mmCIF file of C-alpha atoms in Angstrom:
data_model
loop_
_atom_site.group_PDB
_atom_site.id
_atom_site.type_symbol
_atom_site.label_atom_id
_atom_site.label_comp_id
_atom_site.label_asym_id
_atom_site.label_seq_id
_atom_site.Cartn_x
_atom_site.Cartn_y
_atom_site.Cartn_z
ATOM 1 C CA MET A 773 -0.397 0.513 0.000
ATOM 2 C CA LYS A 774 2.018 3.606 -0.822
ATOM 3 C CA VAL A 775 0.810 6.359 1.450
ATOM 4 C CA LEU A 776 0.846 10.410 0.652
ATOM 5 C CA VAL A 777 2.216 11.416 4.891
ATOM 6 C CA PHE A 778 1.394 15.391 5.686
ATOM 7 C CA GLU A 779 3.427 15.945 8.155
ATOM 8 C CA SER A 780 4.978 18.929 10.484
ATOM 9 C CA SER A 781 6.579 17.305 12.962
ATOM 10 C CA ALA A 782 9.610 15.800 13.340
ATOM 11 C CA ILE A 783 9.328 12.943 15.420
ATOM 12 C CA TYR A 784 6.083 11.429 14.034
ATOM 13 C CA ARG A 785 7.567 12.299 10.727
ATOM 14 C CA SER A 786 10.469 9.436 12.156
ATOM 15 C CA ILE A 787 7.825 7.232 13.950
ATOM 16 C CA ILE A 788 6.137 7.117 9.988
ATOM 17 C CA LYS A 789 9.320 6.161 9.003
ATOM 18 C CA GLU A 790 10.341 3.583 11.135
ATOM 19 C CA ILE A 791 6.486 1.866 10.390
ATOM 20 C CA PHE A 792 6.752 1.944 6.935
ATOM 21 C CA ASN A 793 10.782 0.621 7.445
ATOM 22 C CA SER A 794 9.235 -2.416 9.453
ATOM 23 C CA ASN A 795 6.244 -3.634 7.611
ATOM 24 C CA PRO A 796 6.537 -4.429 4.068
ATOM 25 C CA ASN A 797 3.004 -4.411 2.820
ATOM 26 C CA LEU A 798 3.391 -0.078 3.330
ATOM 27 C CA THR A 799 4.863 1.739 1.035
ATOM 28 C CA LEU A 800 5.808 5.667 1.126
ATOM 29 C CA CYS A 801 5.107 8.236 -1.455
ATOM 30 C CA ASP A 802 6.407 10.721 -0.009
ATOM 31 C CA PHE A 803 6.060 13.305 2.606
ATOM 32 C CA ALA A 804 4.610 16.633 2.253
ATOM 33 C CA GLY A 805 4.570 19.994 4.223
ATOM 34 C CA SER A 806 1.924 22.537 2.846
ATOM 35 C CA ASP A 807 -1.270 22.095 2.748
ATOM 36 C CA THR A 808 -0.194 23.159 -1.280
ATOM 37 C CA ASP A 809 2.305 20.372 -1.314
ATOM 38 C CA PHE A 810 0.231 18.394 -0.221
ATOM 39 C CA ILE A 811 -2.167 18.789 -3.280
ATOM 40 C CA GLU A 812 0.433 19.256 -5.190
ATOM 41 C CA LYS A 813 1.816 15.193 -4.282
ATOM 42 C CA LEU A 814 -1.353 13.580 -4.658
ATOM 43 C CA ARG A 815 -2.033 14.703 -7.985
ATOM 44 C CA ILE A 816 2.365 13.240 -8.985
ATOM 45 C CA HIS A 817 1.878 9.697 -6.359
ATOM 46 C CA HIS A 818 -1.606 8.781 -6.661
ATOM 47 C CA PRO A 819 -1.370 6.487 -3.333
ATOM 48 C CA ASP A 820 -3.425 4.085 -2.052
ATOM 49 C CA CYS A 821 -3.365 5.562 1.888
ATOM 50 C CA ILE A 822 -3.018 9.835 3.039
ATOM 51 C CA SER A 823 -1.618 10.720 6.400
ATOM 52 C CA ILE A 824 -3.212 14.038 6.909
ATOM 53 C CA ASP A 825 -1.083 16.305 10.273
ATOM 54 C CA ALA A 826 -4.687 18.392 10.771
ATOM 55 C CA THR A 827 -3.311 19.785 13.826
ATOM 56 C CA VAL A 828 -2.121 22.653 11.664
ATOM 57 C CA LEU A 829 -5.137 23.180 9.295
ATOM 58 C CA THR A 830 -7.701 25.361 9.870
ATOM 59 C CA GLU A 831 -11.525 23.499 10.358
ATOM 60 C CA LYS A 832 -11.911 25.102 6.178
ATOM 61 C CA GLU A 833 -9.047 23.528 5.510
ATOM 62 C CA ILE A 834 -9.716 20.448 7.296
ATOM 63 C CA TYR A 835 -13.611 19.830 5.655
ATOM 64 C CA ARG A 836 -12.019 20.963 2.368
ATOM 65 C CA THR A 837 -9.559 18.263 2.233
ATOM 66 C CA PHE A 838 -12.153 16.287 3.379
ATOM 67 C CA ASN A 839 -13.957 16.584 0.152
ATOM 68 C CA GLN A 840 -10.935 15.686 -1.374
ATOM 69 C CA VAL A 841 -10.063 12.271 -0.029
ATOM 70 C CA GLN A 842 -14.363 11.642 -0.485
ATOM 71 C CA LYS A 843 -14.074 12.144 -4.042
ATOM 72 C CA LEU A 844 -11.397 9.656 -4.322
ATOM 73 C CA LYS A 845 -12.349 7.104 -2.145
ATOM 74 C CA LEU A 846 -8.703 7.117 -0.426
ATOM 75 C CA PRO A 847 -8.316 5.323 2.857
ATOM 76 C CA SER A 848 -7.243 8.527 4.952
ATOM 77 C CA ILE A 849 -5.939 9.252 8.406
ATOM 78 C CA PHE A 850 -5.973 12.377 10.404
ATOM 79 C CA PHE A 851 -3.715 13.653 13.178
ATOM 80 C CA ILE A 852 -6.082 15.364 14.843
ATOM 81 C CA SER A 853 -5.481 17.606 18.685
ATOM 82 C CA ASP A 854 -8.226 17.976 21.520
ATOM 83 C CA SER A 855 -10.380 20.679 19.933
ATOM 84 C CA GLN A 856 -10.977 19.119 16.190
ATOM 85 C CA LYS A 857 -12.359 15.650 18.383
ATOM 86 C CA ASN A 858 -16.470 16.630 16.922
ATOM 87 C CA LEU A 859 -15.167 16.648 12.773
ATOM 88 C CA ARG A 860 -18.122 15.055 10.920
ATOM 89 C CA THR A 861 -16.137 12.528 8.799
ATOM 90 C CA PRO A 862 -16.851 10.639 6.032
ATOM 91 C CA GLU A 863 -17.013 7.104 5.836
ATOM 92 C CA ASN A 864 -13.053 6.706 4.158
ATOM 93 C CA VAL A 865 -11.289 8.556 6.879
ATOM 94 C CA VAL A 866 -9.789 7.961 10.537
ATOM 95 C CA LEU A 867 -8.799 10.527 13.379
ATOM 96 C CA PHE A 868 -6.199 10.108 15.099
ATOM 97 C CA SER A 869 -5.541 11.895 17.720
ATOM 98 C CA LYS A 870 -2.250 13.223 18.227
ATOM 99 C CA PRO A 871 -0.047 13.967 21.642
ATOM 100 C CA LYS A 872 2.434 16.344 22.500
ATOM 101 C CA PHE A 873 5.806 15.915 23.039
ATOM 102 C CA GLU A 874 6.963 18.132 25.528
ATOM 103 C CA SER A 875 8.928 15.593 27.929
ATOM 104 C CA PHE A 876 9.831 13.247 25.239
ATOM 105 C CA SER A 877 8.179 10.288 27.342
ATOM 106 C CA SER A 878 8.805 6.272 25.984
ATOM 107 C CA LYS A 879 5.706 5.950 27.300
ATOM 108 C CA GLN A 880 3.456 8.683 24.864
ATOM 109 C CA ILE A 881 6.201 7.837 21.784
ATOM 110 C CA GLU A 882 4.791 3.600 22.506
ATOM 111 C CA GLU A 883 1.530 4.639 22.234
ATOM 112 C CA CYS A 884 1.424 6.261 19.674
ATOM 113 C CA ALA A 885 3.873 4.823 17.829
ATOM 114 C CA ILE A 886 1.578 0.807 18.292
ATOM 115 C CA GLY A 887 -0.981 3.004 17.404
ATOM 116 C CA LEU A 888 -0.167 3.870 14.576
ATOM 117 C CA GLU A 889 0.757 0.750 13.836
ATOM 118 C CA MET A 890 -2.641 -0.888 14.232
ATOM 119 C CA THR A 891 -4.498 1.203 12.346
ATOM 120 C CA TYR A 892 -2.535 1.276 8.959
ATOM 121 C CA ASN A 893 -2.803 -2.469 9.997
ATOM 122 C CA GLN A 894 -7.030 -2.129 9.678
ATOM 123 C CA ILE A 895 -6.425 -0.140 6.178
ATOM 124 C CA LEU A 896 -4.237 -2.403 4.948
ATOM 125 C CA LYS A 897 -7.189 -5.366 6.970
ATOM 126 C CA LYS A 898 -9.680 -4.321 4.861
ATOM 127 C CA MET A 899 -7.810 -3.351 1.976
ATOM 128 C CA TYR A 900 -5.950 -6.853 0.926
ATOM 129 C CA SER A 901 -7.075 -8.561 4.025
ATOM 130 C CA VAL A 902 -3.301 -8.767 5.523
ATOM 131 C CA PRO A 903 -2.569 -9.620 8.559
ATOM 132 C CA SER A 904 -0.327 -7.600 10.851
ATOM 133 C CA LEU A 905 3.313 -8.401 10.999
ATOM 134 C CA LEU A 906 3.917 -7.032 14.865
ATOM 135 C CA HIS A 907 5.334 -10.571 16.899
ATOM 136 C CA LYS A 908 6.842 -10.856 19.923
ATOM 137 C CA MET A 909 10.381 -13.446 20.492
ATOM 138 C CA ASP A 910 10.495 -15.792 23.369
ATOM 139 C CA SER A 911 11.814 -14.522 26.684
ATOM 140 C CA SER A 912 13.485 -18.719 27.419
ATOM 141 C CA SER A 913 15.128 -18.407 24.356
ATOM 142 C CA GLN A 914 16.463 -14.514 25.494
ATOM 143 C CA GLU A 915 18.217 -16.072 28.156
ATOM 144 C CA SER A 916 18.762 -18.997 26.617
ATOM 145 C CA HIS A 917 20.537 -16.894 24.205
ATOM 146 C CA ASN A 918 22.682 -15.106 27.709
ATOM 147 C CA HIS A 919 23.932 -18.070 29.580
ATOM 148 C CA GLN A 920 25.597 -18.942 26.213
ATOM 149 C CA ILE A 921 27.352 -15.997 25.715
ATOM 150 C CA ILE A 922 27.725 -14.671 29.575
ATOM 151 C CA ASN A 923 31.372 -14.784 29.638
ATOM 152 C CA ASP A 924 32.107 -13.645 26.134
ATOM 153 C CA MET A 925 33.474 -10.604 27.544
ATOM 154 C CA GLN A 926 36.310 -12.499 28.126
ATOM 155 C CA LYS A 927 37.823 -12.753 25.328
ATOM 156 C CA HIS A 928 38.467 -9.031 25.181
ATOM 157 C CA SER A 929 41.354 -6.495 27.225
ATOM 158 C CA SER A 930 40.409 -3.615 29.357
ATOM 159 C CA SER A 931 42.081 -2.193 26.949
ATOM 160 C CA SER A 932 41.616 -3.135 23.604
ATOM 161 C CA PHE A 933 38.361 -0.815 22.730
ATOM 162 C CA GLN A 934 38.296 2.415 21.136
ATOM 163 C CA ALA A 935 34.912 3.311 20.373
ATOM 164 C CA LEU A 936 31.082 2.652 21.895
ATOM 165 C CA CYS A 937 28.764 3.251 19.115
ATOM 166 C CA ILE A 938 24.814 3.269 19.544
ATOM 167 C CA GLY A 939 21.538 3.014 18.126
ATOM 168 C CA VAL A 940 18.506 3.736 19.128
ATOM 169 C CA SER A 941 15.016 4.353 17.585
ATOM 170 C CA THR A 942 11.288 5.155 18.904
ATOM 171 C CA GLY A 943 11.514 5.572 22.861
ATOM 172 C CA GLY A 944 15.463 6.717 22.238
ATOM 173 C CA PRO A 945 15.416 10.129 23.916
ATOM 174 C CA THR A 946 14.812 8.686 27.061
ATOM 175 C CA THR A 947 16.135 5.729 27.123
ATOM 176 C CA ILE A 948 20.111 7.143 25.661
ATOM 177 C CA MET A 949 19.381 9.421 29.455
ATOM 178 C CA GLU A 950 19.248 6.880 31.595
ATOM 179 C CA LEU A 951 21.878 4.608 29.762
ATOM 180 C CA LEU A 952 23.834 7.812 29.195
ATOM 181 C CA ASN A 953 23.986 8.979 32.776
ATOM 182 C CA GLY A 954 24.415 5.164 33.729
ATOM 183 C CA LEU A 955 27.938 5.041 32.785
ATOM 184 C CA GLY A 956 28.901 7.824 34.853
ATOM 185 C CA SER A 957 31.129 11.502 34.028
ATOM 186 C CA SER A 958 33.763 10.110 32.192
ATOM 187 C CA PHE A 959 33.624 7.001 29.775
ATOM 188 C CA PRO A 960 37.166 5.991 28.405
ATOM 189 C CA VAL A 961 36.504 6.053 24.680
ATOM 190 C CA PRO A 962 34.269 7.779 22.309
ATOM 191 C CA ILE A 963 30.285 7.300 22.170
ATOM 192 C CA PHE A 964 28.614 8.148 18.810
ATOM 193 C CA ILE A 965 25.028 7.425 18.525
ATOM 194 C CA THR A 966 22.876 7.602 15.571
ATOM 195 C CA GLN A 967 19.068 8.138 16.894
ATOM 196 C CA HIS A 968 16.455 8.604 14.126
ATOM 197 C CA LEU A 969 15.311 12.059 13.730
ATOM 198 C CA ASP A 970 14.146 14.936 11.399
ATOM 199 C CA GLY A 971 16.060 18.388 12.211
ATOM 200 C CA ASN A 972 14.143 20.057 13.897
ATOM 201 C CA PHE A 973 13.657 17.783 16.916
ATOM 202 C CA ASP A 974 17.283 16.850 17.564
ATOM 203 C CA LYS A 975 17.835 20.539 18.628
ATOM 204 C CA ASN A 976 16.151 19.897 21.103
ATOM 205 C CA LEU A 977 17.369 16.848 22.064
ATOM 206 C CA ILE A 978 20.324 17.699 22.498
ATOM 207 C CA GLU A 979 19.594 20.784 24.743
ATOM 208 C CA TRP A 980 17.894 18.567 27.414
ATOM 209 C CA LEU A 981 19.997 15.754 27.266
ATOM 210 C CA GLN A 982 22.764 18.135 27.752
ATOM 211 C CA ASN A 983 20.811 19.705 30.838
ATOM 212 C CA ASN A 984 20.533 16.523 32.569
ATOM 213 C CA VAL A 985 23.695 13.770 31.623
ATOM 214 C CA SER A 986 26.882 14.504 32.425
ATOM 215 C CA LEU A 987 29.207 13.196 30.303
ATOM 216 C CA PRO A 988 29.566 16.025 27.354
ATOM 217 C CA ILE A 989 26.900 15.846 24.150
ATOM 218 C CA HIS A 990 26.953 17.525 21.080
ATOM 219 C CA PHE A 991 26.130 17.196 17.140
ATOM 220 C CA ALA A 992 29.523 14.975 15.271
ATOM 221 C CA GLN A 993 31.127 17.684 13.039
ATOM 222 C CA ASP A 994 32.101 16.540 9.459
ATOM 223 C CA ASN A 995 36.386 16.404 9.515
ATOM 224 C CA GLN A 996 36.584 16.409 13.662
ATOM 225 C CA ILE A 997 38.592 13.596 15.598
ATOM 226 C CA PRO A 998 36.251 12.800 18.728
ATOM 227 C CA LYS A 999 37.169 13.013 22.004
ATOM 228 C CA ASN A 1000 37.333 10.217 24.587
ATOM 229 C CA GLY A 1001 34.056 10.677 27.361
ATOM 230 C CA HIS A 1002 32.766 13.420 24.668
ATOM 231 C CA VAL A 1003 29.252 11.548 23.292
ATOM 232 C CA TYR A 1004 28.853 12.409 19.955
ATOM 233 C CA PHE A 1005 24.994 12.556 17.366
ATOM 234 C CA THR A 1006 24.739 12.264 14.488
ATOM 235 C CA PRO A 1007 22.803 15.562 12.562
ATOM 236 C CA ALA A 1008 20.023 14.257 10.429
ATOM 237 C CA ASP A 1009 20.116 13.879 7.064
ATOM 238 C CA VAL A 1010 23.228 12.862 6.622
ATOM 239 C CA HIS A 1011 25.283 9.330 7.905
ATOM 240 C CA LEU A 1012 27.982 8.979 9.698
ATOM 241 C CA THR A 1013 30.845 7.223 9.128
ATOM 242 C CA PHE A 1014 34.635 6.749 10.222
ATOM 243 C CA LYS A 1015 37.826 7.174 8.485
ATOM 244 C CA LYS A 1016 41.111 7.113 8.919
ATOM 245 C CA GLU A 1017 44.173 9.991 8.200
ATOM 246 C CA GLN A 1018 47.082 10.109 9.815
ATOM 247 C CA ASN A 1019 46.991 7.764 11.741
ATOM 248 C CA GLU A 1020 43.748 10.034 13.117
ATOM 249 C CA ILE A 1021 40.625 7.969 13.507
ATOM 250 C CA ILE A 1022 38.084 10.811 12.278
ATOM 251 C CA MET A 1023 34.329 11.574 11.938
ATOM 252 C CA HIS A 1024 33.492 11.366 8.496
ATOM 253 C CA PHE A 1025 29.394 12.955 7.159
ATOM 254 C CA ASN A 1026 28.164 10.901 4.681
ATOM 255 C CA HIS A 1027 25.772 11.105 2.350
ATOM 256 C CA ASP A 1028 24.155 9.146 0.713
ATOM 257 C CA GLU A 1029 20.950 7.767 0.211
ATOM 258 C CA PRO A 1030 18.854 7.728 2.937
ATOM 259 C CA VAL A 1031 18.244 3.091 3.931
ATOM 260 C CA ASN A 1032 14.708 2.258 4.150
ATOM 261 C CA TYR A 1033 14.290 5.713 4.809
ATOM 262 C CA LEU A 1034 16.191 6.518 6.756
ATOM 263 C CA ARG A 1035 19.452 9.168 7.303
ATOM 264 C CA PRO A 1036 21.055 8.861 9.192
ATOM 265 C CA ALA A 1037 21.479 5.023 9.529
ATOM 266 C CA VAL A 1038 22.479 3.049 12.304
ATOM 267 C CA ASP A 1039 23.245 0.102 9.625
ATOM 268 C CA LYS A 1040 25.613 2.925 7.785
ATOM 269 C CA MET A 1041 27.191 4.096 11.380
ATOM 270 C CA PHE A 1042 28.158 0.262 12.925
ATOM 271 C CA ASP A 1043 29.516 -0.442 8.671
ATOM 272 C CA SER A 1044 31.678 2.210 8.865
ATOM 273 C CA ALA A 1045 32.619 0.991 12.262
ATOM 274 C CA ALA A 1046 33.784 -2.122 11.191
ATOM 275 C CA GLN A 1047 35.780 -1.663 8.911
ATOM 276 C CA VAL A 1048 37.410 1.473 10.922
ATOM 277 C CA PHE A 1049 37.383 -0.087 14.845
ATOM 278 C CA GLY A 1050 36.927 -3.777 14.061
ATOM 279 C CA SER A 1051 37.703 -5.349 17.019
ATOM 280 C CA LYS A 1052 38.540 -2.097 19.021
ATOM 281 C CA CYS A 1053 34.935 -1.206 18.149
ATOM 282 C CA ILE A 1054 31.044 -1.542 21.224
ATOM 283 C CA ALA A 1055 27.901 -1.397 19.379
ATOM 284 C CA VAL A 1056 24.548 -1.040 20.820
ATOM 285 C CA LEU A 1057 21.683 -1.390 19.626
ATOM 286 C CA LEU A 1058 18.259 0.080 21.608
ATOM 287 C CA THR A 1059 14.691 0.141 21.064
ATOM 288 C CA GLY A 1060 13.164 1.037 18.305
ATOM 289 C CA MET A 1061 11.177 -0.194 15.235
ATOM 290 C CA GLY A 1062 12.167 -1.955 11.776
ATOM 291 C CA ASN A 1063 15.668 -3.574 11.425
ATOM 292 C CA ASP A 1064 18.189 -0.769 10.770
ATOM 293 C CA GLY A 1065 21.107 -1.959 12.950
ATOM 294 C CA ALA A 1066 21.173 -5.778 12.335
ATOM 295 C CA GLU A 1067 22.854 -5.821 9.531
ATOM 296 C CA GLY A 1068 25.977 -3.721 11.288
ATOM 297 C CA CYS A 1069 25.684 -5.028 13.630
ATOM 298 C CA VAL A 1070 26.985 -8.421 12.217
ATOM 299 C CA HIS A 1071 29.712 -7.132 10.339
ATOM 300 C CA ILE A 1072 31.014 -5.417 13.748
ATOM 301 C CA LYS A 1073 30.848 -8.810 15.870
ATOM 302 C CA LYS A 1074 32.313 -10.409 12.307
ATOM 303 C CA VAL A 1075 35.663 -8.261 13.047
ATOM 304 C CA GLY A 1076 35.964 -9.369 15.756
ATOM 305 C CA GLY A 1077 33.531 -6.560 17.727
ATOM 306 C CA TYR A 1078 31.592 -6.874 20.870
ATOM 307 C CA THR A 1079 27.613 -6.249 20.726
ATOM 308 C CA ILE A 1080 24.532 -5.702 22.658
ATOM 309 C CA ALA A 1081 20.860 -5.621 21.715
ATOM 310 C CA GLN A 1082 18.562 -4.157 24.681
ATOM 311 C CA ASP A 1083 15.685 -7.051 26.191
ATOM 312 C CA GLU A 1084 12.308 -6.742 24.796
ATOM 313 C CA LYS A 1085 10.621 -6.098 28.657
ATOM 314 C CA SER A 1086 13.268 -2.977 28.659
ATOM 315 C CA CYS A 1087 12.157 -2.014 25.163
ATOM 316 C CA VAL A 1088 9.976 0.675 23.938
ATOM 317 C CA VAL A 1089 9.238 -1.477 21.020
ATOM 318 C CA PHE A 1090 11.480 -4.267 20.645
ATOM 319 C CA GLY A 1091 11.975 -4.032 16.190
ATOM 320 C CA MET A 1092 15.474 -3.039 15.839
ATOM 321 C CA PRO A 1093 17.024 -5.126 18.676
ATOM 322 C CA LYS A 1094 15.243 -8.737 17.746
ATOM 323 C CA ALA A 1095 15.969 -8.039 14.415
ATOM 324 C CA ALA A 1096 19.649 -7.922 14.812
ATOM 325 C CA ILE A 1097 19.408 -10.810 17.416
ATOM 326 C CA GLU A 1098 18.034 -13.030 14.396
ATOM 327 C CA ALA A 1099 21.048 -12.082 12.476
ATOM 328 C CA GLY A 1100 22.928 -14.128 14.713
ATOM 329 C CA GLY A 1101 24.454 -10.106 14.904
ATOM 330 C CA ILE A 1102 24.470 -10.598 19.202
ATOM 331 C CA ASP A 1103 26.738 -10.866 21.649
ATOM 332 C CA ILE A 1104 24.554 -10.434 23.917
ATOM 333 C CA ILE A 1105 21.362 -9.148 25.510
ATOM 334 C CA LEU A 1106 20.454 -6.853 28.874
ATOM 335 C CA ASN A 1107 17.712 -5.214 30.460
ATOM 336 C CA LEU A 1108 18.492 -1.600 30.053
ATOM 337 C CA SER A 1109 19.460 -1.265 33.077
ATOM 338 C CA GLU A 1110 22.113 -3.832 32.418
ATOM 339 C CA ILE A 1111 23.820 -2.147 29.932
ATOM 340 C CA ALA A 1112 25.324 0.900 31.682
ATOM 341 C CA PRO A 1113 27.142 -1.466 34.301
ATOM 342 C CA TYR A 1114 27.859 -4.028 32.123
ATOM 343 C CA LEU A 1115 30.067 -1.023 29.296
ATOM 344 C CA LYS A 1116 32.340 0.122 32.372
ATOM 345 C CA LYS A 1117 32.471 -3.688 33.272
ATOM 346 C CA LEU A 1118 34.537 -4.301 29.708
ATOM 347 C CA VAL A 1119 35.937 -1.072 29.301
ATOM 348 C CA LYS A 1120 36.790 -1.408 33.082
ATOM 349 C CA THR A 1121 36.619 2.203 34.198
#
């Protein structure tokens, strides 16, 4: 099903990208940023379904859009505010309450993501009679896996690691805050984080973390030499990679095409880390939809690096860690509360 999305919120665009990335029955035609842009892209793409942020539209604009989608007979999702709940809707329109994200609440993001997934699956079921693609992993297999590899950290000496790379998506802000606070005020290697967020929201996230985390937090910069104990976030719309120049490892911005609609992509960062840091890299894959980071974990593990996945119980959405586990790319699965202490033991801070 091809979907055209009119959405002004950076975090919703990120969540929607992940939903599409995790569901092979959904194809994202394009994003529209304004009413006129949406109408134009509607004519260009001929989507099977549309998703509209109605919170930025006037009542007159909403009813005008209702008429248009009714004429086109397009299944449609309209995000609405509390004041718009009494709108008279055509049969082909589903209203979806749009929560606020002032506190970066993982619970709010989880509820939104799951609600969106269910709504899209309901539309898919009506159109194509396909089932939902949400699955859960058997916790017993997870415990068995942990039991087999719990002593893997003994393979690495205390001085072997040069980088900690973290991939995260839905539910990321509070998850990242908890993990970084668990590391304390110093850490012996640089920390690189790729979080699926768009431009406006990533600046807010950095400022929020700078006020709530002891470690120094920055946006990564192109051709910058990273410092131990500093946290570097990938900016929006670039992939973070690494290269070696004159015995120094530097951060490098890669402008390749999005990977499954994602730029930055965790896989891009992990793959580059595998090539440049090799066995001296630790990769941590946290909560998020889809499978971004799974292939990268496989590559890091193959070159002798160490890979950690957040467990299902502590994830907001278990998609990304689950995909990496199933791909055979994970050395150990840990609860979020266990990851920071485990990392400190790995590097012996």
